[in-house]
Coordinates of C-alpha atoms and ligand atoms in Angstrom, one line a residue:
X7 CA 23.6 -10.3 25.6
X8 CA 21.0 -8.4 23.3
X9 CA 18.1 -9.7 21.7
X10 CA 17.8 -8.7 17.9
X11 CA 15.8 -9.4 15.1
X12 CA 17.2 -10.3 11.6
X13 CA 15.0 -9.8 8.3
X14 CA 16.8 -10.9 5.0
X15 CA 14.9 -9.3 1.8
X16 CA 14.2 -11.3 -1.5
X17 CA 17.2 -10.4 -3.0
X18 CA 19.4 -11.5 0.3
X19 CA 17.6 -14.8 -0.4
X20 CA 18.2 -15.3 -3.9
X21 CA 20.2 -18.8 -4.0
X22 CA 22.0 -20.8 -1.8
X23 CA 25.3 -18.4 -2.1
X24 CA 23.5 -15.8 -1.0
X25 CA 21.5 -18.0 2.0
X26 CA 25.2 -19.2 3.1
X27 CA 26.0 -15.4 3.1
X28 CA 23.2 -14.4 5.2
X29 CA 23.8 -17.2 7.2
X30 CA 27.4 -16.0 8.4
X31 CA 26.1 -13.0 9.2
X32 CA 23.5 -14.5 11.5
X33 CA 26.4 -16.2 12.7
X34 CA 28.6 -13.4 13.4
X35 CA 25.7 -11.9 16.1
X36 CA 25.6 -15.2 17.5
X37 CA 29.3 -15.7 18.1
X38 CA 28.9 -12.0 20.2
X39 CA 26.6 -13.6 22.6
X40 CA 23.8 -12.4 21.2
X41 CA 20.2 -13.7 21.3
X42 CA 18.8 -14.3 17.2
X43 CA 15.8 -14.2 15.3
X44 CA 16.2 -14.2 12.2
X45 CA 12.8 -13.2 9.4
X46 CA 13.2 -14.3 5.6
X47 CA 11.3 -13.5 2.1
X48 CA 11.0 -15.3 -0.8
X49 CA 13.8 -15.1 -3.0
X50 CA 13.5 -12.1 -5.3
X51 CA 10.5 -12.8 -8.3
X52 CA 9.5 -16.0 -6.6
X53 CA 6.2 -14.3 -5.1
X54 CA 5.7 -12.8 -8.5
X55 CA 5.7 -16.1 -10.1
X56 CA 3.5 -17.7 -7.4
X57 CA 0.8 -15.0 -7.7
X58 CA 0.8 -15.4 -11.3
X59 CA 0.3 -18.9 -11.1
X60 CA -3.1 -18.0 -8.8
X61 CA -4.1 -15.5 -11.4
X62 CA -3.7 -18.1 -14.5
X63 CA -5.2 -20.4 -12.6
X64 CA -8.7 -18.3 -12.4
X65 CA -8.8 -14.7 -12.5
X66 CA -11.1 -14.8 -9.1
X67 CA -9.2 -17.1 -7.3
X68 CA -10.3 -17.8 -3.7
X69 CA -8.0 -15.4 -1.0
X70 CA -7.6 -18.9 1.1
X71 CA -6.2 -21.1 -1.5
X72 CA -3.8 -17.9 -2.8
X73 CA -2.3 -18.0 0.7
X74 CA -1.6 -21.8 0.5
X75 CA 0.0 -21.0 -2.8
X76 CA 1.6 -17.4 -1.8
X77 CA 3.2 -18.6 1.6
X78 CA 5.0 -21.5 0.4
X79 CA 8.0 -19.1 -0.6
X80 CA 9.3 -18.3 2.2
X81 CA 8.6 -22.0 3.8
X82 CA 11.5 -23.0 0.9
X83 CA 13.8 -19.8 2.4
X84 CA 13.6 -20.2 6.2
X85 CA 14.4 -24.7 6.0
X86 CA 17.2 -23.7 3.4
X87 CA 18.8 -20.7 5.9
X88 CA 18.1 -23.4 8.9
X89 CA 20.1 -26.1 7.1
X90 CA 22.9 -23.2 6.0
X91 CA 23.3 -22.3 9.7
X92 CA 23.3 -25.9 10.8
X93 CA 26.2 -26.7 8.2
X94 CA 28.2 -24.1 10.2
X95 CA 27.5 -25.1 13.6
X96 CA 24.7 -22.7 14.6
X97 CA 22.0 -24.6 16.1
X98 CA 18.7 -23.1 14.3
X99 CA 15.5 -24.4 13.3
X100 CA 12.5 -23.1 11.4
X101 CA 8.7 -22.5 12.7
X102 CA 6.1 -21.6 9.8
X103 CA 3.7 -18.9 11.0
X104 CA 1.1 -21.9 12.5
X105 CA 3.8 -23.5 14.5
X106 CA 4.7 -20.3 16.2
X107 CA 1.8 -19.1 15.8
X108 CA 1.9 -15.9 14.3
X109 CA -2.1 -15.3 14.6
X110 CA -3.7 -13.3 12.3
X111 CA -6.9 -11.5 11.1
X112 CA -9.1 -13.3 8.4
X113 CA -8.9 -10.7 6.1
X114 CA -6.4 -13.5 3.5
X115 CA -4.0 -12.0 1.5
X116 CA -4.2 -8.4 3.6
X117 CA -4.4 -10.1 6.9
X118 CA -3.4 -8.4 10.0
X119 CA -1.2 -9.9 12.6
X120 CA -2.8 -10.4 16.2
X121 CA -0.7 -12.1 18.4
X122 CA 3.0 -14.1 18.2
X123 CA 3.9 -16.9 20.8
X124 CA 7.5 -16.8 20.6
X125 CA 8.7 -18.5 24.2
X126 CA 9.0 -21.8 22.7
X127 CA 11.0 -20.7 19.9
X128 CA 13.3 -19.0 22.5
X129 CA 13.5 -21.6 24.7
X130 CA 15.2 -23.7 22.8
X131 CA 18.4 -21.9 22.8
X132 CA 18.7 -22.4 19.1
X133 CA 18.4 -19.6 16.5
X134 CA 14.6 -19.2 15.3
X135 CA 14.5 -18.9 11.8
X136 CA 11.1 -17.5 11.1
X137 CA 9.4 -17.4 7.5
X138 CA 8.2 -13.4 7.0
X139 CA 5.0 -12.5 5.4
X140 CA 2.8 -15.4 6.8
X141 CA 0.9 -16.2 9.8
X142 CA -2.5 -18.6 10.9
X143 CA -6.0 -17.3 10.9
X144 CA -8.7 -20.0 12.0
X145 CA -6.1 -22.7 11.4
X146 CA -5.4 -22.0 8.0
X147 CA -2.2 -20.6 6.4
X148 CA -2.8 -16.6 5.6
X149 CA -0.7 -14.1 4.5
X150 CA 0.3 -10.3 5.3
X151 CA 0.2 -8.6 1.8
X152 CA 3.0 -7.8 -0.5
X153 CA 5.7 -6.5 1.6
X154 CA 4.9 -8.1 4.2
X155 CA 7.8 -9.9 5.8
X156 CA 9.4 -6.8 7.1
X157 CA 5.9 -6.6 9.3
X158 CA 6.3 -9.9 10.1
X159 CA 10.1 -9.1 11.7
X160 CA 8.7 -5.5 13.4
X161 CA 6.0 -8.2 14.9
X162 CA 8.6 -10.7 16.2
X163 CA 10.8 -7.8 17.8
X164 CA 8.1 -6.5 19.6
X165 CA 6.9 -10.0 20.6
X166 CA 10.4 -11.0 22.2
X167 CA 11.3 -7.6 23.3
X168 CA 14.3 -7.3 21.1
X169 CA 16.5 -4.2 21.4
X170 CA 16.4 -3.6 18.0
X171 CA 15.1 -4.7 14.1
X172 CA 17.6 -5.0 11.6
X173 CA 16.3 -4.8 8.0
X174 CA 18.6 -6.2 5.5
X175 CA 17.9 -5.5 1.9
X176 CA 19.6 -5.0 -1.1
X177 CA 20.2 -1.0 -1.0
X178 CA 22.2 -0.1 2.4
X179 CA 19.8 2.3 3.5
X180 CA 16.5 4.7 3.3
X181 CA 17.0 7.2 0.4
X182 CA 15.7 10.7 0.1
X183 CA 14.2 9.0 -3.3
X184 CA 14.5 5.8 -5.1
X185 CA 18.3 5.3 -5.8
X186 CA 17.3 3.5 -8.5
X187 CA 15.4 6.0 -10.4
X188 CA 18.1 9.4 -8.7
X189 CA 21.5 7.9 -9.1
X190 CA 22.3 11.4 -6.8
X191 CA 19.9 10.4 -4.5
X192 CA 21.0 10.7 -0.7
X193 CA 21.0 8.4 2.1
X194 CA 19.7 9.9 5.1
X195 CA 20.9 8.6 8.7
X196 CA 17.7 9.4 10.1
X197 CA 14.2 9.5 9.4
X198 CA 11.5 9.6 12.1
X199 CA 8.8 7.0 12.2
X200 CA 6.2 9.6 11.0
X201 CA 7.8 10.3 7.8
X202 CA 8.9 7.3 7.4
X203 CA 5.7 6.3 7.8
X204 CA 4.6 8.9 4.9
X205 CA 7.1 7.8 2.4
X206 CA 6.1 4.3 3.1
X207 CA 2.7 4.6 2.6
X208 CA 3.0 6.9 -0.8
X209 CA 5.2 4.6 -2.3
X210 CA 8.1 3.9 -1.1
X211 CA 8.8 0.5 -0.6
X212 CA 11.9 -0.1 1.0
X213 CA 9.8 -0.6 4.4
X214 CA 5.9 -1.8 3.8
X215 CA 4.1 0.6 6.0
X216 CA 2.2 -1.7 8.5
X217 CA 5.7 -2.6 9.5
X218 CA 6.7 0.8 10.1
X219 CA 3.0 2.0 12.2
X220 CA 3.6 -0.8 14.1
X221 CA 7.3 0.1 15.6
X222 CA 5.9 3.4 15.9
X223 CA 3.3 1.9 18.1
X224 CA 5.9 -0.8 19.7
X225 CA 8.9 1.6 20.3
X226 CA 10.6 -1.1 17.9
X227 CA 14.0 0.2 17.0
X228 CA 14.4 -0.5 13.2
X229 CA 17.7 -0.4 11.0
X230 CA 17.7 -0.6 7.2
X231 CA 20.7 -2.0 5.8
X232 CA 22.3 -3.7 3.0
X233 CA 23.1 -7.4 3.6
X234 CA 25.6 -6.6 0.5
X235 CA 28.1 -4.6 2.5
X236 CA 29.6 -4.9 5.6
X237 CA 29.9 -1.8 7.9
X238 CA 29.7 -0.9 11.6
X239 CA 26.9 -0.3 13.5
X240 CA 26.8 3.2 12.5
X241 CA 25.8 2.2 8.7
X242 CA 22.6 2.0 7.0
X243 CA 19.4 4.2 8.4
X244 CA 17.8 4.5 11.6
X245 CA 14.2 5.0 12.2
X246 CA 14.0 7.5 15.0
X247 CA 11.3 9.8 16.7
X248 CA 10.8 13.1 16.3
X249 CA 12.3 14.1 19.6
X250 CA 15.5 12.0 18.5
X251 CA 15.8 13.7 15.8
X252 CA 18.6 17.0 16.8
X253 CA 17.6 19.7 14.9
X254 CA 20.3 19.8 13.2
X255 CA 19.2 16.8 10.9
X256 CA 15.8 18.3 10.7
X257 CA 15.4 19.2 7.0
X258 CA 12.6 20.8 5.1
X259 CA 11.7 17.8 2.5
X260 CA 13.0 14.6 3.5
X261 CA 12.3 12.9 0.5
X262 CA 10.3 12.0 -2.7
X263 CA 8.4 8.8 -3.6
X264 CA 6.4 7.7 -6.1
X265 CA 3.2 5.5 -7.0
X266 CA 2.4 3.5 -10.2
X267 CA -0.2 1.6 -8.6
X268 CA -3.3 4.0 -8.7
X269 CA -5.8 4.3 -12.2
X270 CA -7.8 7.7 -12.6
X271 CA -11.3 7.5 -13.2
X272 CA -13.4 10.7 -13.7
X273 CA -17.2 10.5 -14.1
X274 CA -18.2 13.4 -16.2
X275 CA -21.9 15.2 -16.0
X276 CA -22.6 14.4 -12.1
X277 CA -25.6 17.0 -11.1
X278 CA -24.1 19.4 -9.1
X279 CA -26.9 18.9 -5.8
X280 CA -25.9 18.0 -1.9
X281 CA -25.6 14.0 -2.0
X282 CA -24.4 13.6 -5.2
X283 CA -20.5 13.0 -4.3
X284 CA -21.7 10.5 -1.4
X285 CA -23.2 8.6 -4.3
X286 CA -20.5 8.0 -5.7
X287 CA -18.3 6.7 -2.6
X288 CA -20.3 5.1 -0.7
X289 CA -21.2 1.9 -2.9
X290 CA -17.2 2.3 -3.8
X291 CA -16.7 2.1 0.0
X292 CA -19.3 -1.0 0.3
X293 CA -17.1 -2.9 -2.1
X294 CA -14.2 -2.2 -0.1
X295 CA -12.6 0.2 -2.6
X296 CA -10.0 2.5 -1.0
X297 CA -10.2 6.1 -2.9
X298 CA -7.2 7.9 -2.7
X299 CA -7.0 11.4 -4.5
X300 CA -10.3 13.3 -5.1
X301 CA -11.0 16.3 -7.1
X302 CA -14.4 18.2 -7.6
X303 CA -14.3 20.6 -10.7
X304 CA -16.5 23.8 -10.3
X305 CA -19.9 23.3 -11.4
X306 CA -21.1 23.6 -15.6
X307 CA -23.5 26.0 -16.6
X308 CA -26.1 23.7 -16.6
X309 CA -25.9 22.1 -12.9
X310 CA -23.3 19.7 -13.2
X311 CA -20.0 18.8 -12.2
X312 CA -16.9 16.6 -13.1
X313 CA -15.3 14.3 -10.2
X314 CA -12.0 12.8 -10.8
X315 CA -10.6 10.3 -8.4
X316 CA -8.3 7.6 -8.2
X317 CA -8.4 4.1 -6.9
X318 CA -5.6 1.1 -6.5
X319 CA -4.5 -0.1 -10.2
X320 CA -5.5 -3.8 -9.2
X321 CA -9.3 -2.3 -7.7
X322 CA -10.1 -0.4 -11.3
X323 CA -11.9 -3.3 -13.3
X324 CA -14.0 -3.7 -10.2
X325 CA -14.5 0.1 -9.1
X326 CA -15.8 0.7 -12.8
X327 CA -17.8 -2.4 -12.7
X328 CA -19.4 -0.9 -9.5
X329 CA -19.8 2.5 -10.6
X330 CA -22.1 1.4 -13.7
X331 CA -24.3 -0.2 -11.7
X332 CA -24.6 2.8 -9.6
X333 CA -24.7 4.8 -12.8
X334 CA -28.5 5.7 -12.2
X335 CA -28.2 6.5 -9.0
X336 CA -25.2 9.0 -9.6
X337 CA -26.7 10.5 -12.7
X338 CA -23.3 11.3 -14.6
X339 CA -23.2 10.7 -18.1
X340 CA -19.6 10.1 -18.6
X341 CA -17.0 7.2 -17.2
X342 CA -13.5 7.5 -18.4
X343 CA -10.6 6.0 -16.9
X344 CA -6.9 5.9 -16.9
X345 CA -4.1 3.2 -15.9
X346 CA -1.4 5.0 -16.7
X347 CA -0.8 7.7 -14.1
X348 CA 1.8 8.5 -11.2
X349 CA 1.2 9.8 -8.0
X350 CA 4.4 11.7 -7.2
X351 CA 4.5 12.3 -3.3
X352 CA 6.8 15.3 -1.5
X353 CA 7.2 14.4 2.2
X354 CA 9.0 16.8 5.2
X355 CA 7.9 17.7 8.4
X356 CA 9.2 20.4 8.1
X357 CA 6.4 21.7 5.7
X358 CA 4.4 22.5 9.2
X359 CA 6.0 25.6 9.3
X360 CA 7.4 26.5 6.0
X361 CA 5.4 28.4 3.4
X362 CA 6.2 27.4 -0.1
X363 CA 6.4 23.3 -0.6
X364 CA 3.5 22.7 -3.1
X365 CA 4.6 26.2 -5.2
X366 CA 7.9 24.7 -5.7
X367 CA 6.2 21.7 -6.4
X368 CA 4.0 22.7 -9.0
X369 CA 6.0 25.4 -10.7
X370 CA 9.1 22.7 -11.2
X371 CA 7.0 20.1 -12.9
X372 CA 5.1 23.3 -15.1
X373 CA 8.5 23.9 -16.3
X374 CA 8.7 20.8 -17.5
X375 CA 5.8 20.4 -19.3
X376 CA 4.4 18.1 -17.0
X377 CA 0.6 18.3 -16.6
X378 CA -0.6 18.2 -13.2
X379 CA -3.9 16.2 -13.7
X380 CA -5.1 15.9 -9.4
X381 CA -3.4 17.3 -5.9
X382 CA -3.8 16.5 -2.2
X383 CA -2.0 17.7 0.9
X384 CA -1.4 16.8 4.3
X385 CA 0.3 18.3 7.3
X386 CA 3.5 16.6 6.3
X387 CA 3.1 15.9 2.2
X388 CA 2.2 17.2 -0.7
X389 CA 0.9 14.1 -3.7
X390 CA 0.4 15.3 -7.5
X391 CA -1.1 12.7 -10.0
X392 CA 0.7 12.8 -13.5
X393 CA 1.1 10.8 -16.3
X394 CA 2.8 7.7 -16.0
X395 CA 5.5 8.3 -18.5
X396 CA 6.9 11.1 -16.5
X397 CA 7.7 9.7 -13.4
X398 CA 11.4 9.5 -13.6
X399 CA 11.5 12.9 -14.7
X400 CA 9.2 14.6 -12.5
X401 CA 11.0 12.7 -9.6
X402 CA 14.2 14.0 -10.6
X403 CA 13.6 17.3 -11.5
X404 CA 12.0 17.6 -7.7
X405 CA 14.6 16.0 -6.4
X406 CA 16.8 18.8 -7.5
X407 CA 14.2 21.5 -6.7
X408 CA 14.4 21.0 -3.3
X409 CA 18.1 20.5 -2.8
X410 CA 18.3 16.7 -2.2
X411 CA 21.0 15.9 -4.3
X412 CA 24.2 14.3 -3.1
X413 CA 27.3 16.1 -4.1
X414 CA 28.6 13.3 -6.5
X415 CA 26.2 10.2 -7.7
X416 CA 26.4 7.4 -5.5
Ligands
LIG22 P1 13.4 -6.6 0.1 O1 13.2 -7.7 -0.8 O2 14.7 -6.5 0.8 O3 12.3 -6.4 1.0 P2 12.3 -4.4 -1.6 O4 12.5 -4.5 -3.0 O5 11.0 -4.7 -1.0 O6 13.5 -5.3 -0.9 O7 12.7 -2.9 -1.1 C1 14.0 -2.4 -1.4 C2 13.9 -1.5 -2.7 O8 13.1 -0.3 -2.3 C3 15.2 -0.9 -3.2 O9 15.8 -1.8 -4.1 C4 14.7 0.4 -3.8 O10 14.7 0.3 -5.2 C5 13.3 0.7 -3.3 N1 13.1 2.0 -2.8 C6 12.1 2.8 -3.0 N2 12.2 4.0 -2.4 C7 13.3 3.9 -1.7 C8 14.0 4.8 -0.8 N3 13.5 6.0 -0.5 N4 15.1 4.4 -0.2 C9 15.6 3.2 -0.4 N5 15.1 2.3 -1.3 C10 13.9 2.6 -1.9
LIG23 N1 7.7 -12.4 -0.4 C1 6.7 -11.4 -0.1 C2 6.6 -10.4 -1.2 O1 7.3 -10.5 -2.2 C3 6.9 -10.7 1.2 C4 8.1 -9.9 1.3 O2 9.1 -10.2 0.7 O3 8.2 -9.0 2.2 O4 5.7 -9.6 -1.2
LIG24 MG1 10.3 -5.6 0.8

């Protein structure tokens, strides 16, 4: 007997067909002895809706009363996939994040989880059907941000020990680029927490990256696979370490993601004088602003410079409100911003020791026409920032630069 963790994605959720679905799968693991916990979302677009009820509601709604109102999506999903099981003789029941609990940090609507009791849920004998995303911070209901529930499933795993986190979702594995944007995108096997990791946290979000940082940090063995098709247990992707990892598989780029969630803002005129760029960052950083891509042009003639940065989409309205006030204390003359960029992201580990990535990089999208407007690099990825309307292209045109496409379209 094994112990395993189940996560169903939105889509997997979407209606009661697809709940009894998921529900004979669950099922099927049962009837081989094994021991079940099973983590659901939302169905697909009912968080959407929910948010956007907080946000017509007041556009600064209180972070406590959005969980109230963002939880309750996956309360509907785990009692509906509890009362599916039931129907077919499983013997399941569900525990909301505060009945488990699934403590958490305060920080609502980001919140981090601390700790998960799950011995009373196993002791029961019955499947534990436990609603993803949500946990308890100071007895109130808070949740994970968006993404979440696959955290939430990483978290149970490594709570009960299970030998390994299955991650069903509505494509049947990790992708060396969004299928849906590369039709001749490939599925890779294997992918090692680190990049994984990367992909996840650049845009990717077929895994939201606290999920996969903390099976790194767990040894928690996730799977992505489709709940769509049926396969062995050699089907969808596994997340393995570097070491696991033969050689063989070991690529140079191991995929491409990208990010429509950042806005540009570039403050034009700052004096060009030691202190000026912590100016500008620090009451950014005070407001809890997370900057992302920076770039310092060489100083004007006349002893100033222009810094360009960018800043989460959904943080801009604030960041500029913020850096007006500060303008004084900056001294630039200029604030524009932009919305509508792209931050196109080339991940490999095998960049470490191979010359060459970002050249390919930026001499692709040149051919193109495609203006690079910001870069930065790490050991293991190389991020451009382009116009928004380019994405698909730019990600497919890489795609084919670096050899990642699949012999025939999937
Ligand atoms: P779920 O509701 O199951 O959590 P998500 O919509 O959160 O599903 O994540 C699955 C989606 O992630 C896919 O439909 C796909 O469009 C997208 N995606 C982005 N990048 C990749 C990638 N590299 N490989 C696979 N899927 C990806
Ligand atoms: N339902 C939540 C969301 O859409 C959490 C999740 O599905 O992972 O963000
Ligand atoms: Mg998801």
């Amino acid at each position: 007997m094994a112990r395993i963790v189940m996560k169903f994605g939105g889509t997997s959720m979407a209606g009661i067909e697809r709940i009894r679905a998921v529900a004979a799968r669950v099922k099927r693991e049962v009837d081989a002895g094994h021991q079940v916990a099973v983590v659901v979302s939302a169905m697909a677009g009912e968080t959407d809706r929910l948010v956007n009820f907080c946000r017509e509601a007041s556009s600064l709604y209180d972070p406590r009363e959005y969980d109230v109102v963002v939880a309750s999506g996956e309360q509907v999903t785990s009692g509906l996939l509890a009362i599916a099981l039931q129907a077919i003789g499983v013997p399941a029941r569900s525990w909301l994040g505060w009945q488990l609990p699934i403590e958490t940090s305060a920080a609502h609507a980001s919140a981090r989880i601390e700790t998960i009791a799950m011995d009373a849920a196993l002791a029961t004998g019955e499947v534990a059907v436990i609603p993803g995303f949500q946990g308890v911070s100071e007895g109130r209901v808070s949740t994970l941000g968006r993404g979440g529930s696959d955290t939430s499933a990483v978290a149970v795993a490594a709570a009960m020990k299970a030998e390994r986190c299955d991650i069903y979702t509505d494509v049947d594995g990790v992708y060396t680029t969004d299928p849906r944007i590369v039709p001749r995108a490939r599925k890779l096997k294997r992918v090692t927490y680190e990049e994984m990791l990367e992909l996840a946290s650049v845009g990717a979000k077929v895994l939201q990256t606290r999920s996969v940082g903390l099976a790194m940090k767990e040894g928690v063995r996730i799977r992505v696979l489709s709940s769509f098709v049926d396969g062995d247990d050699d089907t969808g992707t596994l997340i393995v370490s570097e070491e696991e990892l033969g050689d063989m598989e070991r690529q140079l780029i191991t995929g491409i993601a990208h990010d429509k969630n950042e806005a540009k803002i570039t403050l034009t005129d700052v004096p060009d004088r030691p202190g000026a760029v912590g100016s500008i960052f620090t009451p950014l950083a005070e407001a809890g602003i997370n900057v992302d891509m920076i770039v310092q042009n060489i100083a004007h003639s006349r002893g100033s410079t222009d810094v360009t940065f960018t800043v989460p989409a959904a943080d801009l309205a604030r960041s500029l409100d913020v850096l007006t006030k500060a303008q004084d204390a900056i001294g630039y003359t200029g604030l524009v911003h932009d919305p509508r960029v792209a931050k196109i992201t080339v991940v490999g580990v095998g960049m470490r020791s191979h010359a060459g990535v970002a050249a390919t990089m930026f001499k692709t999208l040149g051919a193109r026409g495609i203006n690079i407007q910001a870069i930065t690099t790490s050991e293991i990825k190389v991020s451009v920032l382009i116009d928004e309307d380019e994405t698909e292209l730019a990600v497919r045109v890489l795609h084919t630069a670096y050899g990642l496409d699949a012999e025939e379209a999937a």
